[in-house]
Tab-separated table of C-alpha atoms in Angstrom:
chain	number	residue	atom	x	y	z
L	18	MET	CA	20.113	-18.906	-11.976
L	19	GLN	CA	21.345	-15.426	-10.186
L	20	LEU	CA	19.691	-13.557	-7.846
L	21	ASN	CA	19.262	-9.909	-8.452
L	22	VAL	CA	18.153	-7.795	-5.445
L	23	PHE	CA	16.392	-4.576	-5.797
L	24	ARG	CA	15.604	-1.625	-3.178
L	25	THR	CA	12.074	-0.488	-2.491
L	26	LEU	CA	11.710	3.374	-2.214
L	27	TRP	CA	8.711	2.939	-0.432
L	28	GLY	CA	9.266	5.209	2.957
L	29	VAL	CA	12.703	6.506	1.666
L	30	THR	CA	13.318	9.882	2.510
L	31	SER	CA	17.178	10.138	2.271
L	32	PRO	CA	18.959	11.940	-0.494
L	33	TRP	CA	19.414	10.288	-3.639
L	34	GLN	CA	23.231	9.757	-3.545
L	35	GLN	CA	22.801	8.280	-0.279
L	36	THR	CA	20.040	6.075	-1.216
L	37	VAL	CA	22.300	4.639	-3.993
L	38	SER	CA	25.256	4.229	-2.016
L	39	GLU	CA	23.246	2.252	0.664
L	40	LEU	CA	21.633	-0.122	-1.807
L	41	LYS	CA	24.914	-0.699	-3.560
L	42	SER	CA	26.616	-1.600	-0.343
L	43	VAL	CA	24.483	-4.406	0.223
L	44	GLY	CA	24.568	-5.859	-3.063
L	45	CYS	CA	21.317	-4.492	-4.686
L	46	CYS	CA	21.493	-3.788	-8.536
L	47	GLY	CA	18.371	-1.359	-8.843
L	48	ILE	CA	15.319	-0.046	-7.329
L	49	GLU	CA	11.588	-0.884	-7.110
L	50	ALA	CA	9.379	1.932	-7.137
L	51	ARG	CA	6.182	3.915	-8.754
L	52	VAL	CA	5.961	5.307	-12.026
L	53	PRO	CA	6.036	9.068	-11.108
L	54	LEU	CA	2.933	10.999	-11.611
L	55	THR	CA	4.158	14.065	-13.555
L	56	VAL	CA	6.617	14.178	-16.586
L	57	GLU	CA	9.097	16.299	-14.580
L	58	ASP	CA	9.513	13.585	-12.083
L	59	GLN	CA	9.398	10.799	-14.544
L	60	GLN	CA	12.342	12.726	-16.392
L	61	THR	CA	14.192	13.324	-13.360
L	62	LEU	CA	13.895	9.644	-12.239
L	63	ALA	CA	15.008	8.494	-15.832
L	64	ARG	CA	18.155	10.752	-15.605
L	65	ARG	CA	19.116	9.228	-12.034
L	66	LEU	CA	18.705	5.804	-13.222
L	67	GLU	CA	21.127	6.340	-16.076
L	68	GLU	CA	23.669	8.253	-13.909
L	69	SER	CA	23.547	5.683	-11.103
L	70	ALA	CA	23.632	2.855	-13.600
L	71	LEU	CA	20.585	1.183	-11.965
L	72	GLU	CA	18.117	-1.321	-12.978
L	73	TYR	CA	14.290	-0.213	-12.421
L	74	ILE	CA	11.153	-2.381	-11.838
L	75	ALA	CA	8.188	0.108	-12.194
L	76	ILE	CA	5.118	-0.027	-9.770
L	77	VAL	CA	1.757	0.780	-11.278
L	78	PHE	CA	-1.705	0.768	-9.417
L	79	SER	CA	-4.920	0.484	-11.699
L	80	GLY	CA	-6.757	1.883	-8.971
L	81	GLY	CA	-4.835	5.236	-8.622
L	82	GLY	CA	-3.153	4.083	-5.287
L	83	VAL	CA	-2.535	1.285	-3.129
L	84	ILE	CA	-6.411	1.342	-1.773
L	85	PRO	CA	-8.272	1.548	-5.040
L	86	ALA	CA	-11.083	4.358	-5.359
L	87	GLN	CA	-14.130	2.289	-4.452
L	88	ALA	CA	-16.494	3.778	-7.049
L	89	GLU	CA	-14.478	3.160	-10.029
L	90	THR	CA	-15.303	0.599	-12.537
L	91	PRO	CA	-13.036	-1.888	-14.166
L	92	GLU	CA	-13.192	0.178	-17.407
L	93	GLN	CA	-11.841	3.099	-15.434
L	94	HIS	CA	-8.950	1.063	-14.099
L	95	LEU	CA	-7.946	-0.113	-17.776
L	96	GLU	CA	-8.153	3.600	-19.092
L	97	ARG	CA	-5.869	4.622	-16.030
L	98	LEU	CA	-3.388	1.780	-17.226
L	99	LYS	CA	-2.886	2.958	-20.760
L	100	GLU	CA	-1.497	6.388	-19.357
L	101	ARG	CA	0.431	4.321	-16.549
L	102	PHE	CA	1.994	2.061	-18.930
L	103	THR	CA	2.772	4.689	-21.303
L	104	ALA	CA	4.822	6.459	-18.475
L	105	ALA	CA	6.029	3.334	-17.516
L	106	LYS	CA	7.605	2.394	-20.801
L	107	ALA	CA	9.370	5.575	-21.285
L	108	LEU	CA	11.625	4.611	-18.255
L	109	ASN	CA	12.511	1.181	-19.819
L	110	PRO	CA	11.635	-0.978	-16.672
L	111	ARG	CA	13.018	-4.367	-16.301
L	112	PHE	CA	9.125	-5.114	-15.694
L	113	VAL	CA	6.088	-3.584	-14.395
L	114	ASN	CA	4.729	-4.817	-11.143
L	115	LEU	CA	1.067	-4.025	-11.051
L	116	LEU	CA	-1.380	-3.938	-8.038
L	117	ALA	CA	-4.645	-4.223	-10.083
L	118	GLY	CA	-8.365	-4.137	-9.344
L	119	ASN	CA	-10.697	-3.872	-6.193
L	120	ASP	CA	-11.458	-6.729	-3.903
L	121	ARG	CA	-14.917	-5.732	-3.933
L	122	TRP	CA	-15.343	-7.060	-7.388
L	123	PRO	CA	-16.938	-10.469	-8.086
L	124	LEU	CA	-15.038	-13.145	-9.552
L	125	ALA	CA	-16.277	-12.826	-13.161
L	126	GLN	CA	-15.498	-9.405	-13.232
L	127	GLN	CA	-11.842	-9.887	-11.609
L	128	VAL	CA	-11.115	-12.336	-14.325
L	129	ASP	CA	-12.497	-10.154	-17.098
L	130	PHE	CA	-10.462	-7.403	-15.885
L	131	LEU	CA	-7.071	-9.004	-15.157
L	132	GLY	CA	-7.400	-10.875	-18.567
L	133	LYS	CA	-7.621	-7.300	-20.481
L	134	ALA	CA	-4.867	-5.787	-18.215
L	135	HIS	CA	-2.701	-8.475	-19.084
L	136	GLU	CA	-3.373	-7.909	-22.740
L	137	LEU	CA	-3.087	-4.352	-22.538
L	138	ALA	CA	0.571	-4.634	-21.090
L	139	ALA	CA	1.300	-6.802	-24.080
L	140	ASP	CA	0.072	-4.184	-26.335
L	141	TYR	CA	2.817	-1.908	-24.676
L	142	GLU	CA	5.434	-4.419	-24.981
L	143	LEU	CA	5.730	-4.640	-21.290
L	144	THR	CA	6.273	-7.715	-18.912
L	145	CYS	CA	3.718	-7.291	-16.198
L	146	SER	CA	3.510	-8.887	-13.041
L	147	PHE	CA	0.659	-9.113	-10.941
L	148	GLU	CA	1.306	-8.415	-6.996
L	149	THR	CA	-0.644	-10.326	-4.428
L	150	HIS	CA	-1.840	-7.426	-2.137
L	151	ARG	CA	-4.625	-6.931	0.040
L	152	ALA	CA	-7.348	-4.539	-1.158
L	153	THR	CA	-6.817	-5.723	-5.034
L	154	SER	CA	-7.902	-8.328	-6.883
L	155	LEU	CA	-5.426	-10.921	-5.595
L	156	TYR	CA	-5.961	-10.201	-1.880
L	157	SER	CA	-7.233	-13.733	-1.237
L	158	PRO	CA	-5.010	-16.927	-1.932
L	159	TRP	CA	-7.992	-18.917	-2.635
L	160	LEU	CA	-9.545	-16.382	-5.021
L	161	THR	CA	-6.211	-16.213	-6.707
L	162	LEU	CA	-5.949	-20.098	-7.400
L	163	GLU	CA	-9.447	-19.664	-9.032
L	164	ILE	CA	-8.550	-16.574	-10.989
L	165	ILE	CA	-5.392	-18.813	-12.245
L	166	GLN	CA	-7.898	-21.656	-13.534
L	167	GLN	CA	-9.500	-19.168	-15.984
L	168	LEU	CA	-6.183	-17.181	-16.842
L	169	PRO	CA	-3.246	-19.496	-16.622
L	170	GLN	CA	-1.300	-16.749	-18.815
L	171	LEU	CA	-0.723	-14.501	-15.817
L	172	ARG	CA	2.503	-13.920	-14.095
L	173	PHE	CA	2.887	-12.963	-10.493
L	174	THR	CA	4.761	-10.989	-7.805
L	175	ALA	CA	4.563	-12.940	-4.686
L	176	ASP	CA	4.101	-10.885	-1.484
L	177	ILE	CA	2.626	-13.725	0.600
L	178	SER	CA	2.547	-11.648	3.847
L	179	HIS	CA	-0.763	-10.271	2.634
L	180	TRP	CA	-2.295	-13.896	2.029
L	181	ILE	CA	-0.735	-14.746	5.673
L	182	VAL	CA	-2.805	-11.821	7.246
L	183	VAL	CA	-5.917	-12.503	5.244
L	184	SER	CA	-5.751	-16.309	6.172
L	185	GLU	CA	-4.654	-15.371	9.624
L	186	ARG	CA	-2.348	-18.176	9.794
L	187	LEU	CA	0.753	-19.513	7.990
L	188	LEU	CA	-0.010	-21.172	4.679
L	189	ASP	CA	1.703	-24.456	5.738
L	190	ASP	CA	-1.345	-26.654	6.204
L	191	PRO	CA	-1.252	-29.964	4.559
L	192	CYS	CA	-4.581	-28.945	2.575
L	193	ASP	CA	-2.521	-25.907	1.131
L	194	ASP	CA	-1.515	-26.465	-2.365
L	195	PHE	CA	0.070	-23.309	-4.207
L	196	SER	CA	1.966	-24.983	-6.942
L	197	THR	CA	-0.291	-23.529	-9.683
L	198	PHE	CA	0.532	-20.122	-7.902
L	199	ILE	CA	4.072	-20.742	-7.475
L	200	ASP	CA	4.845	-21.883	-10.795
L	201	ARG	CA	3.694	-18.560	-12.162
L	202	VAL	CA	5.546	-16.361	-9.856
L	203	HIS	CA	7.878	-14.130	-11.779
L	204	HIS	CA	9.114	-11.614	-8.992
L	205	ILE	CA	9.242	-11.670	-5.022
L	206	GLN	CA	8.808	-9.204	-2.409
L	207	ALA	CA	10.556	-10.314	0.256
L	208	ARG	CA	8.768	-8.965	3.380
L	209	ALA	CA	8.136	-11.136	6.557
L	210	GLY	CA	4.523	-11.281	7.514
L	211	TYR	CA	3.123	-13.159	10.663
L	212	ASP	CA	-0.608	-14.342	11.353
L	213	GLN	CA	-1.707	-10.931	12.678
L	214	GLY	CA	0.152	-8.582	10.712
L	215	PRO	CA	1.982	-7.842	7.137
L	216	GLN	CA	5.168	-7.126	8.804
L	217	VAL	CA	7.027	-8.473	11.672
L	218	PRO	CA	9.304	-5.943	13.999
L	219	HIS	CA	12.253	-7.552	12.854
L	220	PRO	CA	12.804	-10.681	10.740
L	221	ALA	CA	15.960	-11.462	12.755
L	222	ALA	CA	14.016	-11.598	15.951
L	223	PRO	CA	13.665	-15.184	17.378
L	224	GLU	CA	10.126	-14.960	18.424
L	225	TYR	CA	9.253	-14.320	14.520
L	226	GLN	CA	11.441	-17.057	13.260
L	227	ALA	CA	8.738	-19.570	12.377
L	228	ALA	CA	7.214	-17.051	10.285
L	229	LEU	CA	10.156	-16.193	8.391
L	230	GLN	CA	11.207	-19.522	7.705
L	231	PHE	CA	8.007	-20.655	6.226
L	232	GLN	CA	8.278	-17.718	3.917
L	233	GLN	CA	11.757	-18.466	3.129
L	234	ARG	CA	10.595	-22.045	2.372
L	235	PHE	CA	7.861	-20.597	0.044
L	236	TRP	CA	10.460	-18.576	-1.786
L	237	GLN	CA	12.740	-21.715	-2.327
L	238	GLN	CA	9.848	-23.342	-3.886
L	239	ILE	CA	9.500	-20.504	-6.205
L	240	TRP	CA	13.367	-20.390	-7.208
L	241	GLN	CA	13.052	-24.092	-7.905
L	242	SER	CA	10.280	-23.566	-10.028
L	243	GLN	CA	11.826	-20.512	-11.789
L	244	ARG	CA	14.993	-22.688	-12.599
L	245	GLN	CA	12.779	-25.471	-14.047
L	246	ARG	CA	11.320	-22.770	-16.327
L	247	GLY	CA	14.538	-21.858	-17.472
L	248	TYR	CA	14.924	-18.437	-15.561
L	249	GLN	CA	18.565	-17.410	-15.788
L	250	GLN	CA	18.101	-14.405	-13.256
L	251	THR	CA	15.523	-14.065	-10.683
L	252	THR	CA	14.499	-10.887	-8.868
L	253	LEU	CA	13.584	-9.973	-5.147
L	254	THR	CA	12.971	-6.631	-3.249
L	255	PRO	CA	12.985	-6.690	0.157
L	256	GLU	CA	10.145	-4.521	1.205
L	257	PHE	CA	9.806	-3.506	4.697
L	258	GLY	CA	7.749	-0.338	4.877
L	259	PRO	CA	6.104	2.431	7.181
L	260	ASP	CA	2.281	3.412	6.731
L	261	GLY	CA	1.259	1.319	9.793
L	262	TYR	CA	3.486	-1.629	8.805
L	263	LEU	CA	6.521	-0.504	10.760
L	264	HIS	CA	5.888	-0.955	14.528
L	265	HIS	CA	5.926	1.869	16.913
L	266	LEU	CA	6.053	2.074	20.758
L	267	PRO	CA	2.786	3.354	22.124
L	268	PHE	CA	2.536	7.153	23.597
L	269	THR	CA	5.734	8.168	22.172
L	270	ASN	CA	5.348	6.587	18.508
L	271	VAL	CA	8.918	5.771	18.053
L	272	PRO	CA	9.512	3.359	15.736
L	273	VAL	CA	11.133	-0.129	17.069
L	274	ALA	CA	13.583	-0.451	14.304
L	275	ASP	CA	15.129	1.646	11.223
L	276	LEU	CA	13.328	1.132	8.308
L	277	TRP	CA	16.520	0.623	6.113
L	278	SER	CA	18.174	-1.380	8.504
L	279	LEU	CA	15.387	-4.189	8.112
L	280	ASN	CA	15.407	-3.910	4.607
L	281	ALA	CA	19.499	-4.100	4.454
L	282	TRP	CA	19.179	-7.210	6.784
L	283	MET	CA	16.671	-8.877	4.454
L	284	ALA	CA	18.640	-8.034	1.470
L	285	GLN	CA	22.049	-9.531	2.842
L	286	HIS	CA	20.391	-12.549	4.545
L	287	GLU	CA	18.383	-13.450	1.310
L	288	GLN	CA	21.546	-13.175	-0.870
L	289	GLN	CA	23.198	-15.863	1.673
L	290	HIS	CA	19.874	-18.062	1.557
L	291	PHE	CA	19.940	-17.924	-2.104
L	292	VAL	CA	23.717	-19.185	-2.142
L	293	GLU	CA	22.749	-21.822	0.338
L	294	PHE	CA	19.550	-22.835	-1.613
L	295	THR	CA	21.913	-23.096	-5.019
L	296	SER	CA	24.517	-25.109	-3.252
L	297	LEU	CA	22.047	-27.629	-2.068
L	298	THR	CA	19.962	-27.997	-5.299
L	299	GLN	CA	22.502	-27.881	-8.018
């Protein structure tokens, strides 16, 4: 099994050619980014992907943004997905990473919506990976496990930093059994969270090594499961980002680290981690 690493465009403000040069310098093969909202921007992205020979993971929000519009119904989310899936399809993505639903909906509504969203993606002939993320249907590890019991066909993007924050602890208690989730993970977003936040100041910092190592062990379980499921390639996106995730100094508001340096470190570190994993488990 091979590891394909992607670069997130979340928080990236550098010119396109610089962005491409940087991502290729650390072994990335493509980008993970939102499907642009306008046809013009979609055409620009399609041209850039082709010219730069990059693969693409398309990010779609059923609720319009990271925080879904609170008054919208599941039916409105599904209507938006039709338009978003049409736009995504035109960009020929490797797959769609979907942030779906609203954390305020009751379980029965979550299950009905996610089942219909999965069917809708299939209608568009898109592989759809549902991301674990706060504010969405999959904000909680425990709710997600309940959903899996009713919708075992779903596949997931594992960003467990969100679950660590929701649970306010590393999910390594002997009572914690995530095997049914792990066996359905399609994609990993590699950001190191900790018990009080979704993003450590720097993944190399020794004071956060327990958090990083727990998440690396979780990712190893995913890789092992994927190999048993016959995956020839697995995907991972380092996803350190801005918007309150990146730590800043008080009063001056100066970032404590450069955003690209965090993702570059994680890209290189996880490629080495994967080599070590495969050498020990083959």
